[in-house]
């Protein structure tokens, strides 16, 4: 039996400044040995918006990626639900949460925990962006490895103040394939899979 799954199953953007926008990546995956059609994408409250699906049919065990964007137009905390109608059965619902606040000058928004988001776009060619957060000033390292464990790039290394950041990786000379971005800081390690397609 085939069904549609998502990764992650729930998205919480956290608080950003009014006037800003932020993108996050959602992977749709066909779990089963038959193709699966996506018939529609909609939101319950229209707090978020999504990129178009490049392919509305997922092959058996295949996946597709959506970029979900939150635009902080007014202050407050907001909830939304992405509703994905599909040929496998009942709609899949992905809860979404985000918020916006006024930021005083010289005051930065601080995440509540360390995180390393999935890169976007993914797959990419030849460059991609990775968002990460640091809840307190810490030593942070973000490196990119190939599947053999060799270091391909060092994106961040050293002391980083608390806040939200993005790191960009571009590799014109790298062959197509899977790469791993690994973030390390005190008491935190996270790895994301990057797919370079040329």
Short mmCIF file of N, CA and C in Angstrom, two decimals, residues 132 140-143 154-158 160 166-167:
data_model
loop_
_atom_site.label_atom_id
_atom_site.label_comp_id
_atom_site.label_asym_id
_atom_site.label_seq_id
_atom_site.Cartn_x
_atom_site.Cartn_y
_atom_site.Cartn_z
N UNK A 132 20.83 28.45 9.95
CA UNK A 132 21.10 27.83 11.25
C UNK A 132 20.89 28.86 12.35
N UNK A 140 31.06 27.43 16.90
CA UNK A 140 30.24 26.71 15.93
C UNK A 140 31.09 26.33 14.74
N UNK A 141 30.89 25.10 14.27
CA UNK A 141 31.55 24.63 13.06
C UNK A 141 30.50 24.03 12.14
N UNK A 142 30.51 24.44 10.87
CA UNK A 142 29.66 23.82 9.85
C UNK A 142 30.57 23.45 8.69
N UNK A 143 30.68 22.15 8.44
CA UNK A 143 31.51 21.64 7.35
C UNK A 143 30.68 20.79 6.42
N UNK A 154 34.48 24.29 4.44
CA UNK A 154 34.30 24.73 5.82
C UNK A 154 33.52 26.04 5.75
N UNK A 155 32.22 26.00 6.10
CA UNK A 155 31.35 27.16 5.94
C UNK A 155 31.39 28.10 7.13
N UNK A 156 31.51 27.54 8.33
CA UNK A 156 31.55 28.34 9.56
C UNK A 156 32.56 27.71 10.50
N UNK A 157 33.38 28.55 11.11
CA UNK A 157 34.34 28.02 12.08
C UNK A 157 34.72 29.13 13.05
N UNK A 158 34.35 28.94 14.31
CA UNK A 158 34.73 29.92 15.31
C UNK A 158 33.56 30.38 16.15
N UNK A 160 30.43 32.37 17.38
CA UNK A 160 29.27 32.98 16.73
C UNK A 160 28.36 33.52 17.82
N UNK A 166 22.61 32.51 7.95
CA UNK A 166 22.61 31.65 6.77
C UNK A 166 24.05 31.48 6.30
N UNK A 167 24.33 30.30 5.79
CA UNK A 167 25.63 30.00 5.19
C UNK A 167 25.37 29.54 3.76
#
